[in-house]
Short mmCIF file of C-alpha atoms in Angstrom, two decimals:
data_model
loop_
_atom_site.label_atom_id
_atom_site.label_comp_id
_atom_site.label_asym_id
_atom_site.label_seq_id
_atom_site.Cartn_x
_atom_site.Cartn_y
_atom_site.Cartn_z
CA MET A 65 143.06 -83.98 145.78
CA LEU A 66 146.26 -82.19 146.50
CA GLN A 67 147.19 -84.66 149.17
CA SER A 68 146.57 -87.63 146.96
CA ASP A 69 148.65 -86.16 144.08
CA LYS A 70 151.65 -85.72 146.35
CA ARG A 71 151.31 -89.24 147.61
CA LEU A 72 150.98 -90.63 144.08
CA ARG A 73 154.04 -88.72 142.91
CA THR A 74 156.13 -89.99 145.88
CA ARG A 75 155.08 -93.60 145.14
CA PHE A 76 155.97 -93.19 141.48
CA ILE A 77 159.45 -91.78 142.25
CA LEU A 78 160.19 -94.56 144.76
CA THR A 79 159.05 -97.21 142.28
CA ILE A 80 161.35 -95.79 139.58
CA ILE A 81 164.30 -95.81 142.01
CA ALA A 82 163.60 -99.44 142.96
CA VAL A 83 163.30 -100.56 139.34
CA ALA A 84 166.47 -98.65 138.40
CA THR A 85 168.53 -100.50 141.05
CA ILE A 86 167.51 -104.00 139.88
CA PRO A 87 170.32 -104.22 137.24
CA CYS A 88 172.87 -103.30 139.90
CA TYR A 89 171.68 -106.14 142.14
CA CYS A 90 171.76 -108.60 139.22
CA THR A 91 175.29 -107.57 138.29
CA GLY A 92 176.38 -108.09 141.90
CA PHE A 93 174.87 -111.59 142.04
CA VAL A 94 176.58 -112.58 138.77
CA ALA A 95 179.93 -111.24 140.01
CA VAL A 96 179.65 -113.22 143.25
CA ALA A 97 178.71 -116.38 141.36
CA LEU A 98 181.67 -116.10 138.97
CA ALA A 99 184.24 -115.11 141.60
CA PRO A 100 186.98 -117.68 142.26
CA GLY A 101 186.63 -119.48 145.58
CA ASP A 102 189.18 -119.85 148.35
CA SER A 103 191.02 -122.53 146.43
CA THR A 104 194.72 -122.34 145.77
CA PRO A 105 196.30 -123.10 142.41
CA THR A 106 197.27 -126.72 142.01
CA SER A 107 200.08 -128.16 140.00
CA THR A 108 200.51 -131.86 139.31
CA PRO A 109 203.84 -133.06 137.91
CA THR A 110 203.18 -135.34 134.97
CA VAL A 111 205.88 -137.29 133.20
CA THR A 112 205.09 -138.24 129.64
CA PRO A 113 207.80 -140.53 128.29
CA THR A 114 208.17 -140.51 124.53
CA ILE A 115 210.46 -142.99 122.81
CA THR A 116 211.27 -142.56 119.16
CA GLU A 117 212.96 -145.45 117.41
CA THR A 118 214.60 -145.38 114.04
CA PRO A 119 214.23 -148.68 112.19
CA LEU A 120 217.41 -150.56 111.43
CA THR A 121 218.28 -150.57 107.76
CA PRO A 122 221.05 -152.75 106.38
CA GLU A 123 223.08 -151.14 103.68
CA VAL A 124 224.54 -153.36 100.96
CA THR A 125 227.18 -152.14 98.53
CA GLY A 126 228.09 -153.57 95.12
CA THR A 127 230.93 -155.64 96.57
CA ALA A 128 230.68 -158.63 98.86
CA THR A 129 230.91 -156.36 101.92
CA ALA A 130 227.71 -155.84 103.86
CA THR A 131 227.44 -152.87 106.15
CA VAL A 132 224.74 -152.69 108.78
CA THR A 133 224.07 -149.33 110.32
CA LEU A 134 222.24 -149.48 113.63
CA SER A 135 220.99 -146.15 114.80
CA PRO A 136 218.38 -146.46 117.53
CA THR A 137 217.42 -143.04 118.75
CA GLY A 138 215.56 -142.69 122.00
CA THR A 139 213.98 -139.44 123.03
CA LEU A 140 212.44 -139.04 126.43
CA THR A 141 210.41 -135.88 126.75
CA GLU A 142 209.21 -134.85 130.17
CA THR A 143 206.28 -132.52 130.23
CA PRO A 144 205.69 -131.30 133.77
CA THR A 145 202.23 -130.08 134.55
CA PRO A 146 202.44 -128.06 137.76
CA SER A 147 199.96 -129.06 140.43
CA LEU A 148 199.85 -128.18 144.09
CA THR A 149 197.31 -129.74 146.40
CA PRO A 150 197.72 -128.57 149.98
CA THR A 151 196.84 -131.27 152.48
CA PRO A 152 196.99 -130.27 156.13
CA THR A 153 198.58 -133.09 158.12
CA ILE A 154 199.15 -133.29 161.84
CA THR A 155 202.21 -135.39 162.55
CA LEU A 156 203.45 -136.30 165.99
CA THR A 157 207.22 -136.34 165.91
CA PRO A 158 208.82 -138.17 168.84
CA PHE A 159 212.06 -136.73 170.05
CA GLN A 160 214.63 -137.59 172.64
CA PRO A 161 215.65 -134.77 174.94
CA ALA A 162 219.28 -133.81 175.01
CA THR A 163 221.50 -135.89 177.28
CA SER A 164 224.77 -134.92 178.85
CA THR A 165 227.77 -137.01 177.89
CA PHE A 166 230.97 -137.11 179.91
CA THR A 167 233.98 -136.38 177.76
CA PRO A 168 237.33 -136.68 179.56
CA THR A 169 239.75 -133.85 179.05
CA TYR A 170 243.43 -134.49 179.60
CA THR A 171 245.22 -131.62 181.31
CA LEU A 172 248.94 -131.64 182.00
CA ILE A 173 249.84 -130.60 185.54
CA PRO A 174 253.34 -129.12 185.87
CA THR A 175 255.68 -131.04 188.21
CA GLN A 176 259.18 -130.38 189.49
CA THR A 177 261.85 -132.30 187.68
CA PHE A 178 265.45 -132.53 188.87
CA THR A 179 267.86 -131.52 186.17
CA PRO A 180 271.51 -132.11 187.10
CA SER A 181 273.92 -129.36 186.15
CA TYR A 182 277.59 -128.76 186.67
CA THR A 183 278.48 -125.84 188.92
CA PRO A 184 282.23 -125.14 189.33
CA SER A 185 283.38 -124.78 192.92
CA ASN A 186 286.01 -122.52 194.39
CA THR A 187 289.41 -124.10 194.07
CA PRO A 188 292.05 -123.15 196.63
CA THR A 189 294.97 -121.32 195.18
CA ASP A 190 298.31 -120.38 196.64
CA THR A 191 298.23 -116.85 197.86
CA PRO A 192 301.55 -115.41 199.05
CA THR A 193 301.40 -114.23 202.61
CA ASN A 194 303.70 -111.75 204.31
CA PRO A 195 306.03 -113.24 206.89
CA PRO A 196 305.24 -112.40 210.45
CA THR A 197 306.81 -109.23 211.66
CA ASN A 198 307.81 -108.35 215.11
CA THR A 199 305.78 -105.47 216.21
CA PRO A 200 306.37 -104.21 219.76
CA SER A 201 303.25 -104.17 221.75
CA PRO A 202 302.62 -101.41 224.24
CA THR A 203 303.44 -102.27 227.80
CA GLU A 204 302.09 -100.88 230.97
CA THR A 205 304.32 -98.79 233.09
CA PRO A 206 303.33 -98.18 236.67
CA VAL A 207 302.79 -94.63 237.65
CA THR A 208 303.98 -93.65 241.16
CA PRO A 209 302.25 -91.06 243.20
#
């Protein structure tokens, strides 16, 4: 009987543990069911035009003058409702590869240019000269032996 009491007690404890975890499983299933999906927030712009008109009322005074006051009032109220709907789109965009374009460049090349200029030349002037003088020149004298 001792063996069967131990076995019965073990079964009872395991059954209590299993029954005690049922609310946890239920809470988990409810949380998963109420969780937001992988959707992204959407915003849709909505324009709601509103026009308010004031009726025209003529105003008559006691004299023969009639005054008409026209006051149309228009009010346009825009109420944007944000909405964003992502739509993946694959678009093939043709392109033209870059091309080389010849652009001439003008470059000045230096050249020699003759520029006339006036350069004064030596002008002969009268320079006094000494008159010739008579200077005796040495002469050879024969030597006799």
